[in-house]
Amino acid sequence: DAGVIQSPRHEVTEMGQEVTLRCKPISGHNSLFWYRQTMMRGLELLIYFNNNVPIDDSGMPEDRFSAKMPNASFSTLKIQPSEPRDSAVYFCASSLEGANTEAFFGQGTRLTVV
Amino acid sequence: GENVEQHPSTLSVQEGDSAVIKCTYSDSASNYFPWYKQELGKRPQLIIDIRSNVGEKKDQRIAVTLNKTAKHFSLHITETQPEDSAVYFCAADTGGFKTIFGAGTRLFVKA
């Protein structure tokens, strides 16, 4: 297995534009997590899914952020409209059962909003 | 909800010395405590984990201890090497699909 795959690896966009980040979890994993990493705030859990269902989105910073998981092999994190303060590295991770098991991270997407 | 505090934020040691990173958690229901290592520009990767039914676990030069009464757990790295330089994150998992990370410790190992 190639591991968790995220795209794009880097994204530079102008303020106000829509940004879509993509994630393909490891096949067979039924939990998927979106994290945001910044120097100031560290690793923040934004939202997580279990069996494609959003379980907790309390970490989503505001309504400009939305996430979907239409099937077991694909998830998106969308920011609309984007703002400079959204600049960060966004990681997707998946795990086999979610609870008490290792989370496997993707390579991350480095987002820069100018 | 769960809160995980991690100290120190930065740690500098001489090669060959030991490094200790400490974390505390707030939710007594937490029962899984993984540690992740993140090298510069790379993804976090699991290096060791411990479950609530054990007090200590060791894997070569790294060990983790857990004190459930005090809600403390620690990472110990012995005989540090330059390649140990990275950011280390502790985390706590209550079993509800939610892993909460500490703020991270940036470890520098000086050759």
Tab-separated table of C-alpha atoms in Angstrom:
chain	number	residue	atom	x	y	z
A	1	ASP	CA	0.000	0.000	0.000
A	2	ALA	CA	1.261	3.485	-0.838
A	3	GLY	CA	0.059	4.908	2.434
A	4	VAL	CA	-2.191	7.927	2.867
A	5	ILE	CA	-2.050	10.051	-0.249
A	6	GLN	CA	-2.729	13.760	-0.209
A	7	SER	CA	-2.921	16.230	-3.044
A	8	PRO	CA	-1.729	18.730	-3.869
A	9	ARG	CA	1.560	18.782	-1.938
A	10	HIS	CA	1.749	22.553	-2.221
A	11	GLU	CA	-0.950	25.110	-2.940
A	12	VAL	CA	-0.565	28.836	-3.309
A	13	THR	CA	-3.745	30.790	-3.755
A	14	GLU	CA	-5.031	34.299	-3.485
A	15	MET	CA	-7.201	35.444	-0.651
A	16	GLY	CA	-10.860	34.864	-1.390
A	17	GLN	CA	-10.316	31.881	-3.632
A	18	GLU	CA	-11.711	28.427	-2.950
A	19	VAL	CA	-9.219	25.763	-1.979
A	20	THR	CA	-9.838	22.011	-2.062
A	21	LEU	CA	-7.496	19.552	-0.420
A	22	ARG	CA	-7.769	15.867	-1.203
A	23	CYS	CA	-6.997	12.690	0.681
A	24	LYS	CA	-6.988	8.992	-0.090
A	25	PRO	CA	-6.763	6.903	3.085
A	26	ILE	CA	-5.105	3.531	3.385
A	27	SER	CA	-7.340	0.837	1.975
A	28	GLY	CA	-9.269	-0.907	4.731
A	29	HIS	CA	-8.925	1.897	7.239
A	30	ASN	CA	-12.292	3.089	8.456
A	31	SER	CA	-11.312	6.251	10.304
A	32	LEU	CA	-10.035	9.423	8.674
A	33	PHE	CA	-8.769	12.588	10.302
A	34	TRP	CA	-7.942	16.082	9.059
A	35	TYR	CA	-5.327	18.035	11.034
A	36	ARG	CA	-3.920	21.528	10.609
A	37	GLN	CA	-0.355	22.277	11.710
A	38	THR	CA	1.045	25.732	12.398
A	39	MET	CA	3.960	26.928	14.472
A	40	MET	CA	1.660	28.808	16.787
A	41	ARG	CA	-1.023	26.201	17.375
A	42	GLY	CA	0.728	22.896	16.709
A	43	LEU	CA	-1.324	19.951	15.439
A	44	GLU	CA	-5.031	20.699	15.612
A	45	LEU	CA	-7.694	18.112	14.900
A	46	LEU	CA	-10.226	19.692	12.552
A	47	ILE	CA	-12.644	16.856	11.865
A	48	TYR	CA	-12.744	13.079	11.802
A	49	PHE	CA	-14.846	10.480	10.059
A	50	ASN	CA	-15.670	6.922	10.939
A	51	ASN	CA	-17.074	4.711	8.207
A	52	ASN	CA	-17.448	7.833	6.025
A	53	VAL	CA	-19.626	9.575	8.616
A	54	PRO	CA	-18.426	12.799	10.253
A	55	ILE	CA	-18.171	12.101	13.975
A	56	ASP	CA	-16.855	15.357	15.364
A	57	ASP	CA	-16.265	18.604	13.500
A	58	SER	CA	-15.842	20.777	16.568
A	59	GLY	CA	-12.286	21.554	15.520
A	60	MET	CA	-13.315	23.177	12.262
A	61	PRO	CA	-12.390	26.821	12.800
A	62	GLU	CA	-15.386	28.400	11.096
A	63	ASP	CA	-18.021	27.991	8.441
A	64	ARG	CA	-15.538	28.688	5.690
A	65	PHE	CA	-14.202	25.182	6.287
A	66	SER	CA	-16.071	22.089	5.175
A	67	ALA	CA	-15.138	18.443	4.756
A	68	LYS	CA	-16.704	15.515	2.994
A	69	MET	CA	-16.090	11.817	2.671
A	70	PRO	CA	-18.286	10.528	-0.145
A	71	ASN	CA	-16.790	7.021	0.010
A	72	ALA	CA	-14.251	4.969	1.904
A	73	SER	CA	-11.363	5.921	-0.364
A	74	PHE	CA	-11.701	9.668	-0.701
A	75	SER	CA	-12.111	12.779	1.392
A	76	THR	CA	-11.909	16.506	0.729
A	77	LEU	CA	-11.324	19.540	2.904
A	78	LYS	CA	-12.574	22.757	1.364
A	79	ILE	CA	-11.928	26.338	2.380
A	80	GLN	CA	-14.159	28.980	0.829
A	81	PRO	CA	-13.253	31.797	0.829
A	82	SER	CA	-9.629	31.358	1.862
A	83	GLU	CA	-7.805	33.874	4.049
A	84	PRO	CA	-4.099	34.434	4.755
A	85	ARG	CA	-4.515	33.073	8.291
A	86	ASP	CA	-5.490	29.723	6.792
A	87	SER	CA	-1.893	29.268	5.660
A	88	ALA	CA	-0.644	26.065	7.273
A	89	VAL	CA	0.220	22.455	6.581
A	90	TYR	CA	-2.882	20.305	6.414
A	91	PHE	CA	-2.466	16.623	7.203
A	92	CYS	CA	-4.861	13.816	6.529
A	93	ALA	CA	-4.480	10.635	8.570
A	94	SER	CA	-6.247	7.300	8.648
A	95	SER	CA	-6.412	4.441	11.101
A	96	LEU	CA	-7.774	0.934	11.124
A	97	GLU	CA	-10.303	1.301	13.885
A	98	GLY	CA	-9.906	4.891	15.046
A	99	ALA	CA	-9.738	4.187	18.710
A	100	ASN	CA	-6.492	3.108	20.319
A	101	THR	CA	-4.674	2.463	17.083
A	102	GLU	CA	-1.893	4.137	15.165
A	103	ALA	CA	-2.784	7.017	12.883
A	104	PHE	CA	-0.954	6.990	9.555
A	105	PHE	CA	-0.355	10.456	8.194
A	106	GLY	CA	-0.166	11.619	4.624
A	107	GLN	CA	2.656	13.845	3.424
A	108	GLY	CA	0.570	16.923	4.034
A	109	THR	CA	-0.491	19.857	1.886
A	110	ARG	CA	1.328	23.117	2.460
A	111	LEU	CA	-1.213	25.864	1.853
A	112	THR	CA	-0.175	29.460	1.363
A	113	VAL	CA	-2.861	32.104	0.996
A	114	VAL	CA	-1.539	35.438	-0.217
B	1	GLY	CA	-12.857	17.421	26.407
B	2	GLU	CA	-9.344	16.032	26.538
B	3	ASN	CA	-6.426	18.403	26.925
B	4	VAL	CA	-2.797	17.326	26.568
B	5	GLU	CA	0.071	19.453	27.820
B	6	GLN	CA	3.637	18.742	26.784
B	7	HIS	CA	6.952	19.976	28.201
B	8	PRO	CA	9.466	21.210	27.379
B	9	SER	CA	8.738	22.937	24.096
B	10	THR	CA	12.425	22.823	23.175
B	11	LEU	CA	15.127	20.478	24.395
B	12	SER	CA	18.790	20.522	23.528
B	13	VAL	CA	21.085	17.667	24.565
B	14	GLN	CA	24.586	16.498	23.810
B	15	GLU	CA	24.965	13.375	21.707
B	16	GLY	CA	24.992	10.359	23.967
B	17	ASP	CA	22.976	11.997	26.712
B	18	SER	CA	19.385	11.101	27.586
B	19	ALA	CA	16.315	13.143	26.699
B	20	VAL	CA	13.025	13.144	28.595
B	21	ILE	CA	9.764	14.640	27.399
B	22	LYS	CA	6.761	14.830	29.701
B	23	CYS	CA	3.048	15.050	29.065
B	24	THR	CA	-0.053	15.358	31.173
B	25	TYR	CA	-3.628	14.706	30.163
B	26	SER	CA	-6.943	15.717	31.627
B	27	ASP	CA	-9.446	13.005	30.682
B	28	SER	CA	-9.199	10.039	33.035
B	29	ALA	CA	-10.964	7.930	30.398
B	30	SER	CA	-7.945	8.175	28.090
B	31	ASN	CA	-6.475	4.733	27.590
B	32	TYR	CA	-4.062	4.948	24.660
B	33	PHE	CA	-0.979	7.146	24.523
B	34	PRO	CA	1.031	7.230	21.298
B	35	TRP	CA	4.189	9.192	20.606
B	36	TYR	CA	4.952	10.548	17.147
B	37	LYS	CA	8.194	11.825	15.671
B	38	GLN	CA	8.162	14.463	12.950
B	39	GLU	CA	11.353	15.194	11.083
B	40	LEU	CA	11.722	18.518	9.324
B	41	GLY	CA	9.371	18.774	6.373
B	42	LYS	CA	7.974	15.287	6.882
B	43	ARG	CA	4.872	13.690	8.283
B	44	PRO	CA	4.438	12.621	11.907
B	45	GLN	CA	5.159	8.918	12.389
B	46	LEU	CA	4.459	6.674	15.348
B	47	ILE	CA	7.556	5.649	17.285
B	48	ILE	CA	6.059	4.006	20.358
B	49	ASP	CA	2.747	3.748	22.149
B	50	ILE	CA	1.455	2.568	25.494
B	51	ARG	CA	-1.934	1.458	26.689
B	52	SER	CA	-3.450	2.092	30.055
B	53	ASN	CA	-3.021	-1.451	31.307
B	54	VAL	CA	0.789	-1.167	31.434
B	55	GLY	CA	3.096	1.231	33.212
B	56	GLU	CA	6.152	1.051	31.007
B	57	LYS	CA	7.175	-0.015	27.536
B	58	LYS	CA	10.603	-0.094	25.950
B	59	ASP	CA	11.839	-0.394	22.382
B	60	GLN	CA	15.616	-0.257	22.040
B	61	ARG	CA	16.693	3.280	22.977
B	62	ILE	CA	13.213	4.642	23.579
B	63	ALA	CA	10.879	3.976	26.464
B	64	VAL	CA	7.583	5.347	27.621
B	65	THR	CA	6.198	5.399	31.143
B	66	LEU	CA	2.632	5.984	32.234
B	67	ASN	CA	1.263	7.044	35.603
B	68	LYS	CA	-2.521	6.848	35.339
B	69	THR	CA	-3.088	8.103	38.860
B	70	ALA	CA	-1.204	11.303	38.194
B	71	LYS	CA	-2.249	11.415	34.509
B	72	HIS	CA	1.369	11.714	33.423
B	73	PHE	CA	3.282	9.938	30.711
B	74	SER	CA	6.826	10.433	29.527
B	75	LEU	CA	9.125	9.584	26.648
B	76	HIS	CA	12.719	8.648	27.409
B	77	ILE	CA	15.409	8.498	24.751
B	78	THR	CA	18.779	7.135	25.825
B	79	GLU	CA	22.122	7.451	24.065
B	80	THR	CA	20.771	10.185	21.821
B	81	GLN	CA	22.078	10.497	18.286
B	82	PRO	CA	21.929	13.410	15.824
B	83	GLU	CA	19.243	11.593	13.835
B	84	ASP	CA	16.989	11.773	16.900
B	85	SER	CA	16.693	15.519	16.245
B	86	ALA	CA	13.043	16.147	15.383
B	87	VAL	CA	9.764	17.328	16.842
B	88	TYR	CA	8.124	14.811	19.157
B	89	PHE	CA	4.402	14.804	19.881
B	90	CYS	CA	2.632	12.994	22.659
B	91	ALA	CA	-1.050	12.219	22.294
B	92	ALA	CA	-3.958	10.808	24.239
B	93	ASP	CA	-6.893	8.845	22.940
B	94	THR	CA	-10.074	8.273	24.917
B	95	GLY	CA	-11.205	5.542	22.601
B	96	GLY	CA	-13.817	7.727	20.984
B	97	PHE	CA	-11.950	7.973	17.678
B	98	LYS	CA	-10.347	11.159	18.848
B	99	THR	CA	-6.594	11.577	19.328
B	100	ILE	CA	-5.532	14.838	20.931
B	101	PHE	CA	-1.917	15.898	20.445
B	102	GLY	CA	0.378	17.838	22.714
B	103	ALA	CA	2.019	20.978	21.377
B	104	GLY	CA	5.252	19.195	20.499
B	105	THR	CA	8.853	19.230	21.720
B	106	ARG	CA	11.622	20.244	19.385
B	107	LEU	CA	14.644	18.086	20.258
B	108	PHE	CA	18.130	19.102	19.172
B	109	VAL	CA	20.927	16.580	19.579
B	110	LYS	CA	24.311	18.254	19.313
B	111	ALA	CA	27.139	16.185	17.905
